[in-house]
Coordinates of C-alpha atoms in Angstrom, one line a residue:
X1 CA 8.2 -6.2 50.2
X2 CA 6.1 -3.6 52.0
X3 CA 8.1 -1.9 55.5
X4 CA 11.4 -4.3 56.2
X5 CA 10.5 -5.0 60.1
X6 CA 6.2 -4.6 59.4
X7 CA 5.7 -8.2 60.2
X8 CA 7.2 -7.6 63.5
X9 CA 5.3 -4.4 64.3
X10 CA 1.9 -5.2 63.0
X11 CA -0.7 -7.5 63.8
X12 CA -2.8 -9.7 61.6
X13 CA -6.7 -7.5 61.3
X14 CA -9.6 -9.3 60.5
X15 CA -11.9 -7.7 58.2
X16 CA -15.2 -6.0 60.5
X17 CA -18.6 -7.8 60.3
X18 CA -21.4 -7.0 61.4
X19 CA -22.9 -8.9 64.9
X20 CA -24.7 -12.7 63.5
X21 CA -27.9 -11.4 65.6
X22 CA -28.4 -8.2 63.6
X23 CA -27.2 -9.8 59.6
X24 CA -29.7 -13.1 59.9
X25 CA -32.3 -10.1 59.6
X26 CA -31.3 -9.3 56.0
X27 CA -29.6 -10.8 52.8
X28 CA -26.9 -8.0 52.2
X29 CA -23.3 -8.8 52.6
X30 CA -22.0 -7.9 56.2
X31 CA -18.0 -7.9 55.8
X32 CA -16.5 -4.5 55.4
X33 CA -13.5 -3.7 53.4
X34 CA -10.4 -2.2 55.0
X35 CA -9.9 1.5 55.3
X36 CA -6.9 2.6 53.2
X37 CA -4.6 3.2 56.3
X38 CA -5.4 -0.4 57.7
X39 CA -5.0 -1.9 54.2
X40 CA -1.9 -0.3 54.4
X41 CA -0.6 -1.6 57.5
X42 CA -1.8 -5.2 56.4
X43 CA 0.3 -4.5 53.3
X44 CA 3.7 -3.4 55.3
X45 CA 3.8 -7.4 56.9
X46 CA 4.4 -8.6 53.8
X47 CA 8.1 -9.7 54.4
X48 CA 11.1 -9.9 52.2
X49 CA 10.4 -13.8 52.2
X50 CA 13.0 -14.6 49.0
X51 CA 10.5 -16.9 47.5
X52 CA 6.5 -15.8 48.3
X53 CA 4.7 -19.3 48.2
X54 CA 1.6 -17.5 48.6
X55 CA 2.0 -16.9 44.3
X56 CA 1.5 -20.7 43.9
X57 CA -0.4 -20.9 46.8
X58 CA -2.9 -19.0 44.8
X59 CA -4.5 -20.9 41.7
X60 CA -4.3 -17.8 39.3
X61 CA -0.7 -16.8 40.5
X62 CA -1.5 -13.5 41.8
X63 CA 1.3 -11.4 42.0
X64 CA 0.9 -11.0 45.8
X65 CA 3.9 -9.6 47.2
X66 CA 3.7 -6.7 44.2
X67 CA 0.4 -5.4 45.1
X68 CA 1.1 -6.0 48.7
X69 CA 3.7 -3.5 48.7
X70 CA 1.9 -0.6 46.5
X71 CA -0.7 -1.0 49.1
X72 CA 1.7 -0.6 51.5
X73 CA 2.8 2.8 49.6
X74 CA -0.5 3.6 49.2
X75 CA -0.5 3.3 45.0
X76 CA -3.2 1.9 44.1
X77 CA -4.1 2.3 40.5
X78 CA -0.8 0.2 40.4
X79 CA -2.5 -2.2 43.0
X80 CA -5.4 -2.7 40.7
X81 CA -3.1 -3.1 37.6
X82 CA -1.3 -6.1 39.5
X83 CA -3.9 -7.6 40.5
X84 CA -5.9 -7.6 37.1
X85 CA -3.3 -8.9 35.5
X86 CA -3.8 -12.4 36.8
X87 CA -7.6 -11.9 38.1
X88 CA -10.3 -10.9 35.8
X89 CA -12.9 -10.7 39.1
X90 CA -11.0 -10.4 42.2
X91 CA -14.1 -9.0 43.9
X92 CA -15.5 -12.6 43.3
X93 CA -12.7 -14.0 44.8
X94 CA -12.1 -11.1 47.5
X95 CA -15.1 -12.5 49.0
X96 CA -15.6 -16.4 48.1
X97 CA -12.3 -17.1 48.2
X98 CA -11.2 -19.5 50.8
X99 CA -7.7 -17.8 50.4
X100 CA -5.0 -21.0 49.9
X101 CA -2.6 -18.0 49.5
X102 CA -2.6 -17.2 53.2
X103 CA -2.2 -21.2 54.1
X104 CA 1.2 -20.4 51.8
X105 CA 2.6 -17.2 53.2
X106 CA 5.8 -17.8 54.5
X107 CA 4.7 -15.2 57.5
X108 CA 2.2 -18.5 58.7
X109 CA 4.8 -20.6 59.2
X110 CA 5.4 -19.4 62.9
X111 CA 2.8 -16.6 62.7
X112 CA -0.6 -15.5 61.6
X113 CA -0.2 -15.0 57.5
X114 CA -0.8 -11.9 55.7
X115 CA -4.1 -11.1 55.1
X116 CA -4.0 -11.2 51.3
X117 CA -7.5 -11.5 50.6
X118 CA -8.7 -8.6 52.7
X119 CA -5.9 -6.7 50.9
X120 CA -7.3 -8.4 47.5
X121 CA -11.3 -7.5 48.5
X122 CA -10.1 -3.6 49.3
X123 CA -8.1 -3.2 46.3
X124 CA -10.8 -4.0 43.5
X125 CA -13.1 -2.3 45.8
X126 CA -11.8 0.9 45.7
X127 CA -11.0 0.5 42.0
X128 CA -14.2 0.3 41.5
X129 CA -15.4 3.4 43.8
X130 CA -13.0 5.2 42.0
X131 CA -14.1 4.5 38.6
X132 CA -11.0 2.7 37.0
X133 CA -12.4 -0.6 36.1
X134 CA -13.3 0.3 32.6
X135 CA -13.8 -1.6 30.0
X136 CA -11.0 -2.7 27.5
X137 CA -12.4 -3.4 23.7
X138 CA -9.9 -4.6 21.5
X139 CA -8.1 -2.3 19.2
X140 CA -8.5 -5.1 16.3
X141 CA -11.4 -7.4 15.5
X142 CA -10.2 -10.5 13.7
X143 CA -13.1 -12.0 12.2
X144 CA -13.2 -15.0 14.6
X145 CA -16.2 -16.6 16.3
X146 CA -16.2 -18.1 19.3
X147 CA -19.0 -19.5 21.9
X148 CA -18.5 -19.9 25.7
X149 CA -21.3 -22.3 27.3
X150 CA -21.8 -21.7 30.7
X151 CA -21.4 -18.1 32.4
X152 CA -20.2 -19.2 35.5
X153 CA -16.2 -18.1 36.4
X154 CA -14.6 -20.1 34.1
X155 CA -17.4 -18.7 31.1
X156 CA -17.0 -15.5 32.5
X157 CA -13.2 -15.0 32.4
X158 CA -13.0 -17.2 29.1
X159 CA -14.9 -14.9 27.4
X160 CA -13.5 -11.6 28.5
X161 CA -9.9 -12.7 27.4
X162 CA -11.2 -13.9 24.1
X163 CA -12.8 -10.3 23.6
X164 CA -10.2 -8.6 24.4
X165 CA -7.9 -10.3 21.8
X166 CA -10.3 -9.4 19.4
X167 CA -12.8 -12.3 18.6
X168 CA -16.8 -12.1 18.4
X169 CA -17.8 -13.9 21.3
X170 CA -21.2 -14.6 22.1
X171 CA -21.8 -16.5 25.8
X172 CA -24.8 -19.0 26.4
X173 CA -26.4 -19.9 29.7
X174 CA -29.1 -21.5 30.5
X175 CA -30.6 -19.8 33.2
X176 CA -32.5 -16.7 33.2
X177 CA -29.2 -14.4 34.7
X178 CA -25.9 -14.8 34.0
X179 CA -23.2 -15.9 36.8
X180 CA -23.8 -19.9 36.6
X181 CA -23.5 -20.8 40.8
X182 CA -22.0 -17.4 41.4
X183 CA -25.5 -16.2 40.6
X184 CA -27.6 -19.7 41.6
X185 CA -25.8 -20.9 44.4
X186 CA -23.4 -18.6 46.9
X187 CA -26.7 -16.6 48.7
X188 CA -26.2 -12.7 48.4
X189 CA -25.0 -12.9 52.4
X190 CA -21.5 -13.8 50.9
X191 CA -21.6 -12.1 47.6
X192 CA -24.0 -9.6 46.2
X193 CA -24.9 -10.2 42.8
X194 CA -24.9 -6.6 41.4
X195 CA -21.0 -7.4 41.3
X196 CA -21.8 -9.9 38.6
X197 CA -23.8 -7.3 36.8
X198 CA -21.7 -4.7 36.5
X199 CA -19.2 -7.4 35.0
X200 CA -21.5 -8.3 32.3
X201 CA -21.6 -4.7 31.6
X202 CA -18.2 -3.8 31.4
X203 CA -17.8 -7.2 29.2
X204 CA -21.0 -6.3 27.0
X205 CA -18.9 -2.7 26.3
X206 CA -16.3 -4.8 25.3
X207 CA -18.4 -6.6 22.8
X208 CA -19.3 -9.9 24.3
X209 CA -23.1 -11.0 23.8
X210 CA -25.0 -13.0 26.0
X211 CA -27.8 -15.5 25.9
X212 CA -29.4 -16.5 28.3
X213 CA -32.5 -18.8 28.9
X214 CA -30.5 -21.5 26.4
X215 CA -29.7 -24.4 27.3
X216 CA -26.8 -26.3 25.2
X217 CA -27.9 -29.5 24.9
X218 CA -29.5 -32.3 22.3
X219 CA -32.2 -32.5 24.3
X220 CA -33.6 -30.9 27.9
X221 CA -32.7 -32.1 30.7
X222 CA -34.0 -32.4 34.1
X223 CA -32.4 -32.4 38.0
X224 CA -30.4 -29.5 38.0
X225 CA -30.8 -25.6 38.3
X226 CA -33.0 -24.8 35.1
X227 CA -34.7 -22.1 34.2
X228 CA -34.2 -22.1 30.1
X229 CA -36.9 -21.3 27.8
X230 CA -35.0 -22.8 24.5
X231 CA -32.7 -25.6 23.8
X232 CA -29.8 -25.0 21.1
X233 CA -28.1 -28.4 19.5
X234 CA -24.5 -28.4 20.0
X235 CA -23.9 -29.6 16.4
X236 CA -25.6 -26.3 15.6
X237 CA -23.0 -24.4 17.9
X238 CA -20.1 -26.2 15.6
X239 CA -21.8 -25.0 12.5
X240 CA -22.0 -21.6 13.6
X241 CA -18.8 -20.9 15.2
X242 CA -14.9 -21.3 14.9
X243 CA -14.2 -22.9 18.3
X244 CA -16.6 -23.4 21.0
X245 CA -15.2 -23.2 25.1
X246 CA -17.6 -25.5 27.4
X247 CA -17.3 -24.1 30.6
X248 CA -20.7 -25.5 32.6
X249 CA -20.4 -26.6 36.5
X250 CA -20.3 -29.8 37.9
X251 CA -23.9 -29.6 38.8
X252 CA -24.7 -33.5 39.1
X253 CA -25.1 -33.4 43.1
X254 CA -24.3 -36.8 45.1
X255 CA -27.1 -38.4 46.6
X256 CA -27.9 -40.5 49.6
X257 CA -30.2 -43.6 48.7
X258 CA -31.3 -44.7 52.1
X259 CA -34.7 -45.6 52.8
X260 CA -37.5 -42.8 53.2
X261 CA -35.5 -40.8 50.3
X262 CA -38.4 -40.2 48.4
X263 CA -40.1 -38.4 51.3
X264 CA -41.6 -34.7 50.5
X265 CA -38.5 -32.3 52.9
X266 CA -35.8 -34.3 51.3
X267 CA -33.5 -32.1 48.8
X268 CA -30.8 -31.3 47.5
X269 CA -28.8 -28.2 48.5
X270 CA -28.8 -26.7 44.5
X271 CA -32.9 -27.2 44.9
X272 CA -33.1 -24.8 48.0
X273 CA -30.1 -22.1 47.7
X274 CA -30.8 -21.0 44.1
X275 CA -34.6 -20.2 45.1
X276 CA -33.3 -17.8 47.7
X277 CA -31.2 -16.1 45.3
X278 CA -34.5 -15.3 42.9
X279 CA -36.6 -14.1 45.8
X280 CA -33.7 -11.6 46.6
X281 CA -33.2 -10.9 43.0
X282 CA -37.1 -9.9 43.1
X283 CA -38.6 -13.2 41.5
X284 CA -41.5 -15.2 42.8
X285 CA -40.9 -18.6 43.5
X286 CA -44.3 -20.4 43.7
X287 CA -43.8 -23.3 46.3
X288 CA -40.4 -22.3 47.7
X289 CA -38.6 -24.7 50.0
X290 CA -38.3 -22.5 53.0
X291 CA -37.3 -23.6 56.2
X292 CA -39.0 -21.5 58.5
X293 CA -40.1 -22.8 61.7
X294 CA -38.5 -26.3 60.9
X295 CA -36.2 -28.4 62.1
X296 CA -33.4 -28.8 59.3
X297 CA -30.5 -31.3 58.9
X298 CA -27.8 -30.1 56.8
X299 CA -26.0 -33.4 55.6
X300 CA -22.3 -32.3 54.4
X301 CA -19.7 -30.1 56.0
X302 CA -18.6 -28.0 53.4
X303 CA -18.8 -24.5 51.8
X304 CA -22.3 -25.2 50.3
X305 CA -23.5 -26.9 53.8
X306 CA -22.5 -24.1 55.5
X307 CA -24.8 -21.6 52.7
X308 CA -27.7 -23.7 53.7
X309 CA -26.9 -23.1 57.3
X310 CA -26.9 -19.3 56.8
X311 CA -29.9 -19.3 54.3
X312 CA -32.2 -21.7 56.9
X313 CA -31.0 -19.0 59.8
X314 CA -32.3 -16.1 57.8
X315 CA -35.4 -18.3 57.1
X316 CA -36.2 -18.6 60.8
X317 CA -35.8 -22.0 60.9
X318 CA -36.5 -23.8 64.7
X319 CA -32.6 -25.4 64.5
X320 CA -29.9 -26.1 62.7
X321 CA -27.7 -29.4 62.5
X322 CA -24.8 -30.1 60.2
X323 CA -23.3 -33.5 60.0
X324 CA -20.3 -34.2 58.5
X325 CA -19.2 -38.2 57.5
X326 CA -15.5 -37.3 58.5
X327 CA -14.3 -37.4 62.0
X328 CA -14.2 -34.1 63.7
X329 CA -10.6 -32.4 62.1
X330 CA -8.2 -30.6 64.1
X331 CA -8.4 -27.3 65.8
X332 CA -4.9 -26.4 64.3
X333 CA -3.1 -28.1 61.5
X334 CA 0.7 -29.0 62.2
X335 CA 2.8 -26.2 60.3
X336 CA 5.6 -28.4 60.4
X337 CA 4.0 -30.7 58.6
X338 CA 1.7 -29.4 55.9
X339 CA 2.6 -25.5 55.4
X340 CA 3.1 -24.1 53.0
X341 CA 0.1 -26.4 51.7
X342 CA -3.6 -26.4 52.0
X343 CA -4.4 -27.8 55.7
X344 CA -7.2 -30.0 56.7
X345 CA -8.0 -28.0 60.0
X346 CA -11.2 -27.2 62.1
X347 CA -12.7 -24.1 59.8
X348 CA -15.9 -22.3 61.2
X349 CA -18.1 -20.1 58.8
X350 CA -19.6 -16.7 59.5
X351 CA -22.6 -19.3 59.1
X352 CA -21.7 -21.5 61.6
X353 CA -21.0 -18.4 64.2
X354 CA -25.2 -17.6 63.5
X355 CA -26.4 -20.7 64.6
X356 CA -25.6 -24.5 64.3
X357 CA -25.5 -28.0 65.7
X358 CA -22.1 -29.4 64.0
X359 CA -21.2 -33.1 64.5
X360 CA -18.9 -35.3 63.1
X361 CA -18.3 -38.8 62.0
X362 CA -22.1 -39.3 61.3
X363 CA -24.0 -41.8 58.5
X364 CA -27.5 -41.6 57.5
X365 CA -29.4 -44.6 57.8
X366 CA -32.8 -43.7 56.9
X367 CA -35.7 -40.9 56.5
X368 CA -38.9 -40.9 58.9
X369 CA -42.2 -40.6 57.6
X370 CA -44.9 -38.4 59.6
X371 CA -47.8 -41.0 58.1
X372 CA -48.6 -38.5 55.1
X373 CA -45.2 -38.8 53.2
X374 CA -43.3 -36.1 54.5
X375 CA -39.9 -36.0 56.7
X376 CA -40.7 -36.0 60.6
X377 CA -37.2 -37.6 61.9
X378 CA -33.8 -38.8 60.7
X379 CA -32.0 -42.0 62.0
X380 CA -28.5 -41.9 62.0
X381 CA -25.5 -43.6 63.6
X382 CA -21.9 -43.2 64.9
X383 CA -19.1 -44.5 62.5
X384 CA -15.1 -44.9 63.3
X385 CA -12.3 -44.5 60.6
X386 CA -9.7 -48.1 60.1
X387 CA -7.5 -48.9 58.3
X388 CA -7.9 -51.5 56.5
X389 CA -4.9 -54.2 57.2
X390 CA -4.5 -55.1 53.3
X391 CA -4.9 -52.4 51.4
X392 CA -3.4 -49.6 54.0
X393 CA -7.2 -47.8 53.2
X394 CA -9.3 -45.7 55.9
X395 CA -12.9 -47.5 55.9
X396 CA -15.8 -46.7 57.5
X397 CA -17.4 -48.6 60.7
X398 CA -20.4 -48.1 62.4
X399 CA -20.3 -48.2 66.1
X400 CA -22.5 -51.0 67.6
X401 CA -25.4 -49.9 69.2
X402 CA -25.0 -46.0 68.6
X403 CA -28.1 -45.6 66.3
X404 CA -29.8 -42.2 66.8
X405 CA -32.8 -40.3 66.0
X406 CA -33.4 -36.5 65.5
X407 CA -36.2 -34.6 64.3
X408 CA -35.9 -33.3 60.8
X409 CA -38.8 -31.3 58.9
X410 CA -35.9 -29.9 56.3
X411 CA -33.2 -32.2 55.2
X412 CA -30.4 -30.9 52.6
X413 CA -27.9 -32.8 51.1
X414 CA -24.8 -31.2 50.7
X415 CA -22.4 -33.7 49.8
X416 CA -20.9 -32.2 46.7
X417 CA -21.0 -32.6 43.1
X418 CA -19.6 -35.8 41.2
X419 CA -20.0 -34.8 37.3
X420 CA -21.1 -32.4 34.9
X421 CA -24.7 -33.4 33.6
X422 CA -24.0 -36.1 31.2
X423 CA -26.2 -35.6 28.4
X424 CA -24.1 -32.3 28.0
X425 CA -21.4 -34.5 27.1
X426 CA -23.0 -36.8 25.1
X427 CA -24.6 -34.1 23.1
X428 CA -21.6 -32.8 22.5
X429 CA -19.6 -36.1 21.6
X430 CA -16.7 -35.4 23.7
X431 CA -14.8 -38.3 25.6
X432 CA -14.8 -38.4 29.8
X433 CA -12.5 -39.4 32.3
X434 CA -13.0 -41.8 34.4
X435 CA -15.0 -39.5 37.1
X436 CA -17.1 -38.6 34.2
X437 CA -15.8 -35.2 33.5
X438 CA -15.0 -33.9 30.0
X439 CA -11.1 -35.2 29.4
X440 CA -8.4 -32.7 28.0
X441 CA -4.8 -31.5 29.3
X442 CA -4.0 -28.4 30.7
X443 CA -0.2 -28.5 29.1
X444 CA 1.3 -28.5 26.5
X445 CA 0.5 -28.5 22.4
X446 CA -3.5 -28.6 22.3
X447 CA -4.2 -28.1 26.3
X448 CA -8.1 -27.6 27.2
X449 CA -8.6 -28.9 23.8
X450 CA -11.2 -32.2 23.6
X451 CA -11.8 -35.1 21.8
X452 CA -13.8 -32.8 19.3
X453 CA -12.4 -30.5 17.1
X454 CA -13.1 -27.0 17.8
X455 CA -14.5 -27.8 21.2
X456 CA -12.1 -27.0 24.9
X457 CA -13.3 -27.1 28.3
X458 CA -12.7 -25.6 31.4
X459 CA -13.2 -25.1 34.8
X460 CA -15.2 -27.7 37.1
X461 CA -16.8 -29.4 33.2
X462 CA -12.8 -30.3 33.0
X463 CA -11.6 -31.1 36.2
X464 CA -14.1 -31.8 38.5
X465 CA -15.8 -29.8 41.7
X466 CA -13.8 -27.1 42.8
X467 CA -13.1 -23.6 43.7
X468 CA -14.3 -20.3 42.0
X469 CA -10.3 -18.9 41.8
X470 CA -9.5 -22.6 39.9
X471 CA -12.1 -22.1 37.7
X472 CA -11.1 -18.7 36.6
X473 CA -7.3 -19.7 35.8
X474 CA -8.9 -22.4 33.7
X475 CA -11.0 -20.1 31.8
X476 CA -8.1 -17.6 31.3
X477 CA -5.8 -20.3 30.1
X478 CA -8.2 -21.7 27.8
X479 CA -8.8 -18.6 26.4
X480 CA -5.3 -18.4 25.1
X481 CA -5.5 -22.0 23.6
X482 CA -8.3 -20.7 21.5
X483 CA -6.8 -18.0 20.3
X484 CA -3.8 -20.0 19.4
X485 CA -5.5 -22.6 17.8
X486 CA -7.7 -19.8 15.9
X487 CA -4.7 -17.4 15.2
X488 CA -1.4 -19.7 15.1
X489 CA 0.2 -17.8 18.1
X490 CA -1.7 -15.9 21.4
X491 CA 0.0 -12.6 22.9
X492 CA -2.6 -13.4 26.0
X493 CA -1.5 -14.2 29.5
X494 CA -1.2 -18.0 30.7

């Protein structure tokens, strides 16, 4: 692939960004794209490998080494082709993507990798500038009805496949915009939102319908993002439609029950990020939770810890800290050892490089109040990692005697996600797994089908937390379980 001997000529080149001083001052995105002759160059390393782990590596098995080389030759309305063929939004996942692909290329076995998602973020780019993303209605309508709740990645790609094979879809979400946590959730630093919009318009022009401001549910529910105006009965959605695709997040945050919880400062990270994300959109948010002038404590190390990092810089906020529960990983992972795998290494953010306290191996023990019921300090203490002698476990143990306090004004708990609201589920009668999460296979006869008839799942609803490139393979290969439960036989892509 690409120039035989390129990936001993040429270098790895890191995308350009603009200096962390100058982008705290604004909410725009600050990586830019390649140039066509240094995509080019970043295309020509791509070795003749025999087998390219980076197309497993990658979740939706892009076709990497194809579009790698047409970059390379400078072709790229093929580029574009490839790469659509297995990516419905690779400009979503040309900048959110943490890019397990590269962790795979055979090149970063003794090497730096190929920088696939830079190649990835130019290509769609300049498809777009171009004016060849168009949309794709289907020849042939075929009288089926289908509804896709939840417009985040999974809803999203979903609902474009079933469209284009011909079906009436109609989308619901119960926010006010559609994007689910690609709208609420990753701040417009990383990914400006007008890339969702002009995806809902290319899907709209290919006959998908959205509705938004309705929440799927029996009855409303409170303690996650929320802005709907109506709630729809799921047994109304089975009445109305042939199959019905639940493709909502895994929005139920973990918490931290230590004492002094309650305290006004204390939130979690999906109560602060998507306010930011409605100021920028142009909303007003009576009440915001800004941290401006505050001390803030970050509790989880993370992608979405690192967001509130960036957010609480551009906020002006007096310092940063991020604790993490783990013990401090390693600056480099052991190729040897986990390639071509995803590594647990050391990873710092573009957030992290603007500003931030980091520490590691680090358990909250309680919140301090300032007299009047808000936050003023956090107490915290040192833990070690054993293993325990009869079950061969790691556990957790505080270090005698290294109790600590810091001030706090702003705490944020990052910590991740554990479920998928439950009264979702319940509402819609489906049966769980045993982390809660909707349950249904992703092979063989009825895959992403549940416990329901005429209901499937997908994406972090079905399998838990995860990554915005999972969720749209899920959505794309549920779409073809739909259409083969509603047709008999599906021509689409798995």
């Amino acid at each position: 692939m690409g120039k035989v001997t390129g990936f001993l000529e040429f270098a790895r080149l890191e995308e350009a960004a603009e200096a962390p001083q100058s982008r705290k001052k604004h909410w725009k995105e600050f990586v830019v794209h390649l140039t066509d002759e240094q995509a080019s160059v970043q295309g020509a390393r791509c070795m003749d490998c025999g087998i390219p782990f980076c197309n497993n590596g990658c979740p939706v098995n892009n076709v990497i080494p194809d579009f790698n080389d047409l970059v390379y030759r400078q072709d790229w309305k093929n580029a574009l082709e490839v790469l659509h063929s297995t990516n419905n939004f690779p400009e979503f996942t040309g900048r959110v993507c943490p890019a397990p692909c590269e962790a795979a290329c055979t090149l970063n076995i003794n090497s730096d990798p190929v920088g696939i998602k830079s190649i990835e973020h130019k290509i769609i780019d300049k498809g777009w500038e171009e004016g060849w993303v168009v949309p794709q209605p289907p020849r042939v309508k075929t009288g089926k009805t289908v509804a896709v709740v939840g417009s985040g990645p999974a809803g999203l790609a979903a609902a474009q496949q079933l469209a284009r094979a011909g079906h009436e879809v109609t989308v619901f979400e119960k926010n006010d915009r559609v994007g689910g946590l690609l709208r609420y959730g990753i701040p417009d630093f990383k990914m400006e939102k007008s890339h969702i919009d002009r995806r809902v318009a290319q899907m709209q022009a290919e006959g998908v319908k959205f509705r938004t401001g309705v929440l799927v549910c029996a009855r409303p529910v409170t303690g996650v993002t929320n802005w709907a105006q109506e709630t729809v009965d799921p047994q109304q959605l089975l009445r109305d439609f042939d199959a019905i695709v639940i493709a909502g997040g895994a929005e139920q945050p973990r918490d931290l029950p230590v004492p002094g919880r309650q305290l006004k400062g204390v939130h979690f990270a999906m109560e602060f990020l998507p306010q930011q994300n409605k100021v920028v959109a142009g909303d007003r948010v009576p009440e915001q939770i800004m941290a401006a002038g505050k001390h803030v404590v970050v509790i989880g190390g993370g992608d979405t810890g690192s967001d509130c990092v960036g957010t609480s810089n551009r906020h002006g906020a007096r310092s940063v800290t991020q604790w993490e529960l783990l013990p401090q990983p390693p600056a480099t992972e052991n190729k040897e050892l986990t390639w071509p795998y995803w590594p647990v290494k050391l990873r710092t953010s573009s957030s992290h490089e603007e500003g931030v306290e980091r520490d590691w191996a680090v358990t909250t023990k309680r919140f301090n109040d300032d007299g009047q019921g808000n936050v003023r300090s956090l107490t915290a203490a040192r833990v070690e990692w054993k293993k325990d002698p009869v079950t061969g476990q790691q556990k957790m143990v505080e270090v005698e005697g290294s109790e600590f306090e810091v001030p706090a004004d702003l705490v944020l708990f990052a910590m991740g996600f554990v479920a998928p609201v439950p009264a979702v589920l319940e509402s819609f009668g489906v049966e769980k797994d045993g982390r809660g999460n909707v349950r249904a296979t992703t092979e063989g006869a009825g895959c992403y089908k549940t416990s329901v008839d005429k209901v499937f799942a997908a994406g972090d609803m079905r399998r838990g937390q995860s990554l915005v490139v999972w969720a749209i393979r899920e959505g794309r290969q549920c779409a073809r379980a739909v259409d083969e439960f509603l047709m008999g036989s599906s021509t689409l892509p798995r």
